[in-house]
Tab-separated table of C-alpha atoms in Angstrom:
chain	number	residue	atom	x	y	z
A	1	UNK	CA	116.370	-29.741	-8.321
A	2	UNK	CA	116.615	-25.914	-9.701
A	3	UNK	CA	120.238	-25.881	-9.382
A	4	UNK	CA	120.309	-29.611	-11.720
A	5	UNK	CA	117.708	-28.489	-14.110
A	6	UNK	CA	119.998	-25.412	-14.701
A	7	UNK	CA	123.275	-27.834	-14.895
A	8	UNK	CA	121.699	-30.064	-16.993
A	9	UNK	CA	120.676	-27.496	-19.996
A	10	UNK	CA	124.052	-25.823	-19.989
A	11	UNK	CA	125.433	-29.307	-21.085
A	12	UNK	CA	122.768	-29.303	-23.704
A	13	UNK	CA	123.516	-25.911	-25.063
A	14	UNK	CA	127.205	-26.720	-24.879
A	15	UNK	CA	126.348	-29.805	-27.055
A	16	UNK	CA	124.434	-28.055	-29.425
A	17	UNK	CA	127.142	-25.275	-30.010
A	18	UNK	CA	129.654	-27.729	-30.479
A	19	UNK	CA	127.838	-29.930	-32.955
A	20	UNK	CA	127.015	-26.635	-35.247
A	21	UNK	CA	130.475	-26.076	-34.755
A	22	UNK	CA	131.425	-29.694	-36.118
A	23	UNK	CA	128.826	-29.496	-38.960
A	24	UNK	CA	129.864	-26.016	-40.399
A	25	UNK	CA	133.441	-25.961	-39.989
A	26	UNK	CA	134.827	-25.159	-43.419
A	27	UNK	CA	136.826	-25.604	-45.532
A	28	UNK	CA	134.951	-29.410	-44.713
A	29	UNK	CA	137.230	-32.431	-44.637
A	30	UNK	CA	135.461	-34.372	-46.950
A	31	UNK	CA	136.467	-36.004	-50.706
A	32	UNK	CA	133.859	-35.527	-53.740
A	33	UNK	CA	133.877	-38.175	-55.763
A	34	UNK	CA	131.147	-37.953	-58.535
A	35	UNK	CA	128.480	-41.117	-58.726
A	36	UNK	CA	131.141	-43.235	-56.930
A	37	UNK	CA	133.461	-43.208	-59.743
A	38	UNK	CA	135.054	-40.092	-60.720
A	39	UNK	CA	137.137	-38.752	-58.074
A	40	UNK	CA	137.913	-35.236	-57.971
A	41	UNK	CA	140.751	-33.274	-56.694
A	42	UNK	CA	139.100	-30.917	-54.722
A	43	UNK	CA	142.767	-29.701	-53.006
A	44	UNK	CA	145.655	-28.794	-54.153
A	45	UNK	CA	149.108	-27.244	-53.584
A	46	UNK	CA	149.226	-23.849	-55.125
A	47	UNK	CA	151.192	-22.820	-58.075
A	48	UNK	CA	154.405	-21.056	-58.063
A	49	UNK	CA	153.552	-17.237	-57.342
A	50	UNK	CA	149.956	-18.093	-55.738
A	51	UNK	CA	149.903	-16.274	-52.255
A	52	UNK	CA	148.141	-19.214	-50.491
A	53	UNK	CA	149.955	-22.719	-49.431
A	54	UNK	CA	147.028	-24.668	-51.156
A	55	UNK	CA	143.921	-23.954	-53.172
A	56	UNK	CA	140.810	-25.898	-52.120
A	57	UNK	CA	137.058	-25.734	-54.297
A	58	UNK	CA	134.600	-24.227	-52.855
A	59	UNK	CA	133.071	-27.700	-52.481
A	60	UNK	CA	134.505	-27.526	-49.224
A	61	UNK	CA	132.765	-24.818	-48.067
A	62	UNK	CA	129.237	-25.873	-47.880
A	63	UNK	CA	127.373	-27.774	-46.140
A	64	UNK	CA	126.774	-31.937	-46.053
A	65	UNK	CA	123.368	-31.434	-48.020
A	66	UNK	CA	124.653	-29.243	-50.764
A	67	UNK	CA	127.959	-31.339	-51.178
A	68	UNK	CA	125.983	-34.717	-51.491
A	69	UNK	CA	124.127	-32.923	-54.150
A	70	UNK	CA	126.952	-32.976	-55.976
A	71	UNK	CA	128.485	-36.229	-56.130
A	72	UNK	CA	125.221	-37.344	-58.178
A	73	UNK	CA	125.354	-36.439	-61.118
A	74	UNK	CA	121.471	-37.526	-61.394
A	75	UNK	CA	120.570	-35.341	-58.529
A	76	UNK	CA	122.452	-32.902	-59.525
A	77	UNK	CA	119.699	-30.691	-61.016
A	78	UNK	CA	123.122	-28.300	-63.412
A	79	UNK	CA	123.050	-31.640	-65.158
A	80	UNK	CA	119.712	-30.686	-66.565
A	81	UNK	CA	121.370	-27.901	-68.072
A	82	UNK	CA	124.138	-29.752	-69.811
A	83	UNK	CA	121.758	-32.182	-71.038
A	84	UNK	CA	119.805	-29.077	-72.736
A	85	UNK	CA	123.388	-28.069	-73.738
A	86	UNK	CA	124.037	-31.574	-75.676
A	87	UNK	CA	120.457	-31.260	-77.680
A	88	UNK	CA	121.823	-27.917	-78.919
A	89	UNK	CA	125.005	-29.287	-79.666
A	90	UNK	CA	122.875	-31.136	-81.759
A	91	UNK	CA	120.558	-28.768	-83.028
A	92	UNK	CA	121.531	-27.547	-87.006
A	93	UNK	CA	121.161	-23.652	-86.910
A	94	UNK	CA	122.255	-20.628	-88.804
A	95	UNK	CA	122.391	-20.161	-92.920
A	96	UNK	CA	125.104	-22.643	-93.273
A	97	UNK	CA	122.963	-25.446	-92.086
A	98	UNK	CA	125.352	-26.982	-89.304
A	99	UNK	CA	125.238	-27.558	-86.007
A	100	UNK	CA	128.282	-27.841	-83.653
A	101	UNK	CA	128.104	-31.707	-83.992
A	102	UNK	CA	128.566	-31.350	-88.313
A	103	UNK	CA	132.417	-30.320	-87.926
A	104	UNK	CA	133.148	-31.340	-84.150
A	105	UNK	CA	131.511	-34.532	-84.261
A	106	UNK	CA	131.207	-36.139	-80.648
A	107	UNK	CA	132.272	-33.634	-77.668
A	108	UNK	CA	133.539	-36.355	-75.417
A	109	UNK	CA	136.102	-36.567	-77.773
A	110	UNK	CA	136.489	-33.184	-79.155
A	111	UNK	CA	136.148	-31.293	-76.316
A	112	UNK	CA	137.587	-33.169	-74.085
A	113	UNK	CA	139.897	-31.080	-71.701
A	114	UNK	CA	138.806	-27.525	-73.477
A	115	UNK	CA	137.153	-26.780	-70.124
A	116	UNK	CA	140.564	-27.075	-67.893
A	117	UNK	CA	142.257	-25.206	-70.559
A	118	UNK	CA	139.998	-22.319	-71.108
A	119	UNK	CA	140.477	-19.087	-71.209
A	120	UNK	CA	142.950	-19.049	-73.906
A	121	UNK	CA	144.911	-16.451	-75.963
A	122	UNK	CA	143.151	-15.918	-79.215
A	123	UNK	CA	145.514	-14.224	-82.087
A	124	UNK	CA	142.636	-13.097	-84.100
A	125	UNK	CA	141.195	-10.716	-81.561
A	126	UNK	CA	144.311	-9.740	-79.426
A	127	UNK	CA	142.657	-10.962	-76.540
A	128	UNK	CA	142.054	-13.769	-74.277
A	129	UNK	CA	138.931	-15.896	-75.280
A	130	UNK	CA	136.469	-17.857	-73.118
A	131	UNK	CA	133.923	-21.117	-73.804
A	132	UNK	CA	131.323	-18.491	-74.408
A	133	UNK	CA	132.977	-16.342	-76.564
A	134	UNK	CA	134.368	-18.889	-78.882
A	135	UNK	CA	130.647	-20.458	-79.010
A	136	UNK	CA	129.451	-17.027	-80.378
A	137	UNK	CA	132.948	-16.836	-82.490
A	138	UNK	CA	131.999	-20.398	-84.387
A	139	UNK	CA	128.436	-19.785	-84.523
A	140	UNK	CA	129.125	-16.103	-86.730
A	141	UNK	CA	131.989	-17.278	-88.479
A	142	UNK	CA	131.029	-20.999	-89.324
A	143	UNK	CA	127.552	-21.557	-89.206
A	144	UNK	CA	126.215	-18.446	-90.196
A	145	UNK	CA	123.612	-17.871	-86.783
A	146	UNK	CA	123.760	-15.070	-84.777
A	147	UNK	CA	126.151	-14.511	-81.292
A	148	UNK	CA	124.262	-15.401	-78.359
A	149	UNK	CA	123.728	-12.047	-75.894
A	150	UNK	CA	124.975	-12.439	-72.675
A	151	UNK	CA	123.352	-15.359	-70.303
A	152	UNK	CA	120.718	-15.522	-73.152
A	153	UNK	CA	119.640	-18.425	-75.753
A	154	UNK	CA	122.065	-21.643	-75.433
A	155	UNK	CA	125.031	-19.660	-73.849
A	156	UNK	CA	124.697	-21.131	-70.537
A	157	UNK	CA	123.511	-24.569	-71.510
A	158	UNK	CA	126.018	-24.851	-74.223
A	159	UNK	CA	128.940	-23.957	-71.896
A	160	UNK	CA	128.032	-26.492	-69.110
A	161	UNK	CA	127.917	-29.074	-71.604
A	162	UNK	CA	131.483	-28.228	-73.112
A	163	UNK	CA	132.794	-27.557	-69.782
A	164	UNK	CA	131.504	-30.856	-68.415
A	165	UNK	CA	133.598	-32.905	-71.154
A	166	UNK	CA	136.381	-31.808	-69.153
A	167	UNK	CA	135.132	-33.279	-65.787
A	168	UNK	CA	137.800	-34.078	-63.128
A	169	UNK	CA	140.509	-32.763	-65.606
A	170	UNK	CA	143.014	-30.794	-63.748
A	171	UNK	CA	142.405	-26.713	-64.799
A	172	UNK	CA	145.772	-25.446	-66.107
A	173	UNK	CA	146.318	-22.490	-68.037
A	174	UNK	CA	148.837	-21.250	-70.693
A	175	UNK	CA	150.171	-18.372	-69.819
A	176	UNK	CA	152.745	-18.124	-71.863
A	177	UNK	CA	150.257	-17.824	-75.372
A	178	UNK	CA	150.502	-14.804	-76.802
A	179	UNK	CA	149.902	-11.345	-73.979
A	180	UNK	CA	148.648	-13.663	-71.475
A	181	UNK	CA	150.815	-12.861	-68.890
A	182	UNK	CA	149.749	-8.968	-69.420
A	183	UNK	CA	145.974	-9.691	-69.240
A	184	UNK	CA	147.190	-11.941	-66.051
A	185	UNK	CA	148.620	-9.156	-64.035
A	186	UNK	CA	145.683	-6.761	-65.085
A	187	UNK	CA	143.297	-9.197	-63.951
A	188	UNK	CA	145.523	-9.500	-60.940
A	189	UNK	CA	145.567	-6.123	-60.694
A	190	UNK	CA	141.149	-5.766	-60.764
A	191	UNK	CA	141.648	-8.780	-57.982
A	192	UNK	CA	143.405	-6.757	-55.600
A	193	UNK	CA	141.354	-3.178	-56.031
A	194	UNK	CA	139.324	-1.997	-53.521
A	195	UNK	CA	136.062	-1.191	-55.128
A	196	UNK	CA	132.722	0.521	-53.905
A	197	UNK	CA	130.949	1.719	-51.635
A	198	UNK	CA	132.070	-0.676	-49.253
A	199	UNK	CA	135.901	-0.514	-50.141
A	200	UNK	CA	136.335	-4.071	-50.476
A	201	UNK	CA	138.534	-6.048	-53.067
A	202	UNK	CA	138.199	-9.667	-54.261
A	203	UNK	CA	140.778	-10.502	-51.585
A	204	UNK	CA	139.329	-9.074	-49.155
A	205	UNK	CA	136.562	-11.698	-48.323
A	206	UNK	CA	138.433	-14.834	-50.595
A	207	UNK	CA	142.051	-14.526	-49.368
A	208	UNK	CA	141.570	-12.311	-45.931
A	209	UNK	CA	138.951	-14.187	-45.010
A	210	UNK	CA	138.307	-17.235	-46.415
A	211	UNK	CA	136.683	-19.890	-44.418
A	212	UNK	CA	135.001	-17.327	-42.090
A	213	UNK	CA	131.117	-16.408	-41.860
A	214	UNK	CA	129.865	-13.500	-44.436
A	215	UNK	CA	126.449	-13.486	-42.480
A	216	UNK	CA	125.103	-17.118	-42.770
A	217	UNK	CA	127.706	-18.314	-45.195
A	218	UNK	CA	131.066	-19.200	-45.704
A	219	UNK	CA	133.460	-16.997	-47.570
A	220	UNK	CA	135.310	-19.644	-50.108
A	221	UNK	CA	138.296	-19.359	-51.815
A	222	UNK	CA	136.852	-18.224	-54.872
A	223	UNK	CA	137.842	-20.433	-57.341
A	224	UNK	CA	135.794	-21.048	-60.460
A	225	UNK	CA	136.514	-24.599	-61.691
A	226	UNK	CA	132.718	-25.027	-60.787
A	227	UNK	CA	131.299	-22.736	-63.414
A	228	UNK	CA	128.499	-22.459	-65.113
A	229	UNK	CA	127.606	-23.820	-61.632
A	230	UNK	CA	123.712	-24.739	-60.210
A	231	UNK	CA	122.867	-22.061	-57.445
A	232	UNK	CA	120.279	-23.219	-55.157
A	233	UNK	CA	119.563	-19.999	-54.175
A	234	UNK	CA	118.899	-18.672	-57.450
A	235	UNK	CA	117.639	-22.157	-58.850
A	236	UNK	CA	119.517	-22.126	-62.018
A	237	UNK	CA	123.114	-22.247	-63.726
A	238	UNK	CA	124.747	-19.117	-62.882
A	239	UNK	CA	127.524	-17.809	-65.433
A	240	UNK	CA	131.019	-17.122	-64.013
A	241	UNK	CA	130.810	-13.373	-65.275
A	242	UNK	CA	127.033	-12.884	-63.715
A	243	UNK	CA	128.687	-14.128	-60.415
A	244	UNK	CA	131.636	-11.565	-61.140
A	245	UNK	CA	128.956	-8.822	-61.354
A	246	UNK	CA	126.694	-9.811	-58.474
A	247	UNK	CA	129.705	-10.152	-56.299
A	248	UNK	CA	131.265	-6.343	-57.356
A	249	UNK	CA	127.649	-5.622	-56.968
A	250	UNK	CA	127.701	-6.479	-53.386
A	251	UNK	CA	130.616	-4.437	-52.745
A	252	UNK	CA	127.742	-1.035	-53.903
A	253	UNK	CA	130.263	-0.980	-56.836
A	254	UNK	CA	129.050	-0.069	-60.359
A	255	UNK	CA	129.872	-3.106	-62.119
A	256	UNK	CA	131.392	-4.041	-65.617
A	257	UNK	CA	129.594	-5.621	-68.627
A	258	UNK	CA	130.015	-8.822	-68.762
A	259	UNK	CA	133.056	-10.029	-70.939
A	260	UNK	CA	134.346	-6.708	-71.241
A	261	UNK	CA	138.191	-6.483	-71.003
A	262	UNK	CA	138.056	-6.025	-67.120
A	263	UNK	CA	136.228	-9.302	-66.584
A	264	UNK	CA	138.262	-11.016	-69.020
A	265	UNK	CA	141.549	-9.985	-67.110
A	266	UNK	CA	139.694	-10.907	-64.039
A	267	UNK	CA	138.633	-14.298	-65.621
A	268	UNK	CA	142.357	-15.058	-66.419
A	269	UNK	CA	143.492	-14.463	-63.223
A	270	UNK	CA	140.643	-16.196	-61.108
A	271	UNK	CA	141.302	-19.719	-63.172
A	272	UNK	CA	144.636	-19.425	-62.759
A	273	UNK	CA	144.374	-19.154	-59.203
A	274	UNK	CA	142.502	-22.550	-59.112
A	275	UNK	CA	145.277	-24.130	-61.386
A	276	UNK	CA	145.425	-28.140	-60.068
A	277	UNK	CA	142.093	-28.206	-58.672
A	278	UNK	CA	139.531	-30.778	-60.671
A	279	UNK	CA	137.156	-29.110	-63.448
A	280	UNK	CA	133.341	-29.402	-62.099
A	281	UNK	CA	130.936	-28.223	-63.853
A	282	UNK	CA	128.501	-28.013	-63.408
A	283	UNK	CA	129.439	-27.258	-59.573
A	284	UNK	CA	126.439	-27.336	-56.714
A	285	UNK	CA	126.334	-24.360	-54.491
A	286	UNK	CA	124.147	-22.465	-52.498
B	1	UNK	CA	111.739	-24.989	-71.765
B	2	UNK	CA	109.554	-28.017	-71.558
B	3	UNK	CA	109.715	-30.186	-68.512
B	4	UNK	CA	111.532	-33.328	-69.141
B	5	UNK	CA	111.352	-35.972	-66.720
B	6	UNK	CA	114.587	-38.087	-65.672
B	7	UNK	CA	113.967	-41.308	-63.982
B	8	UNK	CA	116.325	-44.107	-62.573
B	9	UNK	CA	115.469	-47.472	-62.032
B	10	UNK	CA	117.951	-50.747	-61.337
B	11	UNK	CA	117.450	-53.084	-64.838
B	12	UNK	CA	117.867	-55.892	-63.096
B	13	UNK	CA	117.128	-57.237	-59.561
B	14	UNK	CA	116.336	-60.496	-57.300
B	15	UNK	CA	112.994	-61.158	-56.118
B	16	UNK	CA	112.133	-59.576	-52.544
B	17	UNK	CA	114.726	-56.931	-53.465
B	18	UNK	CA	114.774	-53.170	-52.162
B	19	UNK	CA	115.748	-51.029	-54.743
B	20	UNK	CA	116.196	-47.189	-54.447
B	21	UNK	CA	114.423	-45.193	-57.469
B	22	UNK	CA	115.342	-41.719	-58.216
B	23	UNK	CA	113.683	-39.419	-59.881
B	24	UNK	CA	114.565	-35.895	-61.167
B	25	UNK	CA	111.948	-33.449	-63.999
B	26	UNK	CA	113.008	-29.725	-64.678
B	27	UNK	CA	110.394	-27.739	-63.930
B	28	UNK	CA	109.993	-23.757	-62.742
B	29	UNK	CA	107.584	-24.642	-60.206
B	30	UNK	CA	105.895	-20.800	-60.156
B	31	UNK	CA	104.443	-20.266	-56.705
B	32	UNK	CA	101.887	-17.560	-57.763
B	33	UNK	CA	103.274	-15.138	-55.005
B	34	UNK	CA	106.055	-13.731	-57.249
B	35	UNK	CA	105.646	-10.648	-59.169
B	36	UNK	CA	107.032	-9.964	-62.294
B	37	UNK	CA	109.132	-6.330	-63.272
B	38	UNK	CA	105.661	-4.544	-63.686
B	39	UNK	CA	104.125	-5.724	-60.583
B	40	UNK	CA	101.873	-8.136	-61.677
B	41	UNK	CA	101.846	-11.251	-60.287
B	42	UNK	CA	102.896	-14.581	-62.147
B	43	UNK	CA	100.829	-16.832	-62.616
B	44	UNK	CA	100.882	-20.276	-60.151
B	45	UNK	CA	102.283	-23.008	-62.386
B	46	UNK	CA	103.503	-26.339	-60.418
B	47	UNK	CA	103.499	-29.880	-60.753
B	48	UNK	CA	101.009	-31.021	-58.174
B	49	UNK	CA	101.347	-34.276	-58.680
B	50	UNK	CA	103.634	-37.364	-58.835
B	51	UNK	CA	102.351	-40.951	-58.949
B	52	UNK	CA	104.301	-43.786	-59.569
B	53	UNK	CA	102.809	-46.968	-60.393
B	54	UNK	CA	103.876	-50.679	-60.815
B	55	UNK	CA	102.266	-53.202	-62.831
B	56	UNK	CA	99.413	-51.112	-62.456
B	57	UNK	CA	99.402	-50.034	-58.682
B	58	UNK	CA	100.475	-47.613	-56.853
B	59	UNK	CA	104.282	-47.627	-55.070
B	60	UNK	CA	104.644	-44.092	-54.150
B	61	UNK	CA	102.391	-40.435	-55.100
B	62	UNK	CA	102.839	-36.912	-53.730
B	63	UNK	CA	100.620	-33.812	-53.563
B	64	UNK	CA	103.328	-31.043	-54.016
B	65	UNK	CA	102.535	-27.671	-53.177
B	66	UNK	CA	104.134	-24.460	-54.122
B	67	UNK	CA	106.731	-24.057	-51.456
B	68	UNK	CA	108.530	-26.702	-53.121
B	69	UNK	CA	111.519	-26.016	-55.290
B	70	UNK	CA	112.219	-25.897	-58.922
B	71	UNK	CA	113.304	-29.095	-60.497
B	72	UNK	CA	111.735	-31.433	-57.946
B	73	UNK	CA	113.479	-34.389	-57.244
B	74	UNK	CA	112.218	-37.901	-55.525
B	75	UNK	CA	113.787	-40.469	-54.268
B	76	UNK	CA	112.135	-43.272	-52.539
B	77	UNK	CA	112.284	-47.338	-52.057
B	78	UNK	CA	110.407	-49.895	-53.358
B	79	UNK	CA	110.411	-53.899	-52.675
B	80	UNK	CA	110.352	-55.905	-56.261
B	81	UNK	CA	108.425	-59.476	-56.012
B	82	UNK	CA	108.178	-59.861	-59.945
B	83	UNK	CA	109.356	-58.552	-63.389
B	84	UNK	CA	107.253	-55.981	-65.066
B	85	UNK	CA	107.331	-51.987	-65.504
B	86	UNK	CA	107.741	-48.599	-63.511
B	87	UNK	CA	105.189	-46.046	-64.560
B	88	UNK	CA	106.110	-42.004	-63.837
B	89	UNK	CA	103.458	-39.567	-64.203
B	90	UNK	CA	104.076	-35.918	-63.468
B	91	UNK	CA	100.158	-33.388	-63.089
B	92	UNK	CA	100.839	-29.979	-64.085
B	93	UNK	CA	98.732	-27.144	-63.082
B	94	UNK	CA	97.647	-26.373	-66.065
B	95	UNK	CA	96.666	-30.428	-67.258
B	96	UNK	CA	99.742	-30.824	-68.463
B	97	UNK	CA	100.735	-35.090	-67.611
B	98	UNK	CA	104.347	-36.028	-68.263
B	99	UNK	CA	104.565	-39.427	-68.450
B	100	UNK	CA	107.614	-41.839	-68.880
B	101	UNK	CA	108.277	-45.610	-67.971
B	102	UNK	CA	111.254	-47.969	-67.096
B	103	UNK	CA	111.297	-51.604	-66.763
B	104	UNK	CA	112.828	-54.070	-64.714
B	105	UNK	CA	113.871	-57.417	-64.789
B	106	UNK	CA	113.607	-59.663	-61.964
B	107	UNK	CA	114.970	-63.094	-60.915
């Protein structure tokens, strides 16, 4: 009777290891398709010069919960975000008494496919612009209101909503705009540097060893077609260069300022690395 | 930012129906065991309550407490035997009620 009972919970604890196995293998086989409508290419093959076969979202990665979160866009609590983001689209500001809606009029038209295309090469400035730089560049030049700082006022809310025009658009870059290509290959270049105390480069954890446990989560790919995306864990929309600086961060690295040439490289480089794969902001992860 | 409920309710449906009603209000949902950079602690500030109502009675209500998460979200189920309306209301700590209301139709 010993000898069964003993038997009989091995099966169970062979059971049990197998289902966790089952329900956190990653990258997930699974297809996200938003509110039952709008699917989403969530894989694709990799472009020319990418050192990985195929690029997959970080969708994939986590877990049933956190991926149903996503396909509704009502439960999807980033969409509260973007719907703050449309009322300041909305909102007249500054001393030449516009708001983004007096010259661009509706953003499901006007903005549509901005967020697969950004960022992009900007002649004025010699450098590569971003959704959040060229809010701050139109709200100084045209409507007369101040820049947002970093993360702060409408940035983040105002970004998700121009980002999310662009849902399920295929993110594709041009590289071939003005230096580009240079502030590609010094992005590439910050990708591949080892960095802190702990020696690691971006690589390290989201080529190396993607798909594998970094303690009780799953390394992903690292693509950022997701951003501004909802983290549970921090209960908010979380800016792509706040998670650049939280991950170098984690590496006991001193990290850049945001959108400082560095981060901007690294910003090229990262989106062009998820080039195919469906824009999704605002992305759900944990 | 002020909370703003989000609510979704079928428009139409047929008598005897189940329909599934969602519901969704951003909210910080302060526990009062945080502390802020100086070390004092933040004030509790939740929604405690959620009632919804139809035609005047009561379909579903929740005490929350503070272990539960920003943004709370609801979903539950509800059978429909006649037209009429869906009433939301939201308790804050401090008195605060959000209300908002969706009707249906039924056949």
């Amino acid at each position: 009777m010993r000898k069964l009972l003993f038997t009989g919970s091995l099966i169970a604890a062979a059971i049990v290891s197998q289902a966790s196995f089952t329900a956190f293998a990653a990258p997930a086989d699974d297809k996200l398709v938003i509110d039952e409508e709008l699917e989403m290419i969530t894989r694709a093959k990799s472009v020319e010069g990418h050192p990985l076969p195929e690029v997959i979202s970080g969708w994939h990665f986590r877990t049933p919960e956190t991926r149903a979160i996503e396909s509704d866009s009502f439960q999807n609590p980033g969409m509260l975000g973007v719907e703050q983001g449309e009322e300041i689209w909305n909102t007249v500001e500054g001393t030449e008494g516009k708001s983004c809606a007096s010259c661009h009029d509706d953003a499901s038209v006007s903005m549509k496919g901005v967020g697969a295309a950004y960022p992009k090469w900007d002649a004025d400035s010699g450098k590569p612009i971003n959704i959040e730089l060229r809010i701050n560049k139109c709200r100084v030049e045209n409507m007369g209101a101040e820049a947002y700082k970093f993360d702060k006022g409408g940035q983040k809310p105002l970004t998700a909503f121009i980002k999310h025009q662009s849902l399920g658009m295929p993110v594709a870059l041009d590289l071939a705009a003005g230096d580009m290509q240079k502030w590609w290959e010094q992005g590439k270049e910050t990708y591949y540097r080892r960095t802190g105390q702990l020696n690691l480069s971006c690589a390290s954890c989201h080529e190396k060893n993607q798909g594998k446990y970094i303690r009780a989560d799953h390394l992903s790919q690292g693509n950022v077609n997701g951003f501004p995306t909802y983290r549970l864990k921090q209960n908010k929309l979380i800016s792509l260069h706040n998670r650049f600086r939280g991950c170098i961060r984690d590496t006991r690295a001193e990290f850049p300022a945001a959108f400082s040439d560095t981060l901007m490289g690294l910003e090229v480089y990262t989106t062009w690395r998820g080039t195919g794969l469906s824009v999704e902001t605002p992305g759900v992860r944990q | 930012m002020a909370a703003k409920p989000r609510v979704k309710v079928p428009k139409t449906a047929s008598a005897g129906d189940i329909i599934k009603i969602k519901t969704l209000i951003s909210h910080p949902m302060e526990s009062g065991q945080r502390k802020d950079g100086d070390g004092n602690v933040i004030p509790r500030k939740i929604i405690n309550k959620f009632v919804c109502d139809f035609n005047g009675s009561t379909v579903f209500s929740a005490d929350i407490d503070p272990a539960v998460a920003s943004n709370p979200y609801f979903e539950f189920r509800a059978r429909v035997t006649e037209s009429g309306t869906f009433k939301f209301v939201w308790t804050d700590d401090d008195g605060t009620v959000i209300e908002t209301e969706k009707n249906i139709e039924v056949s």
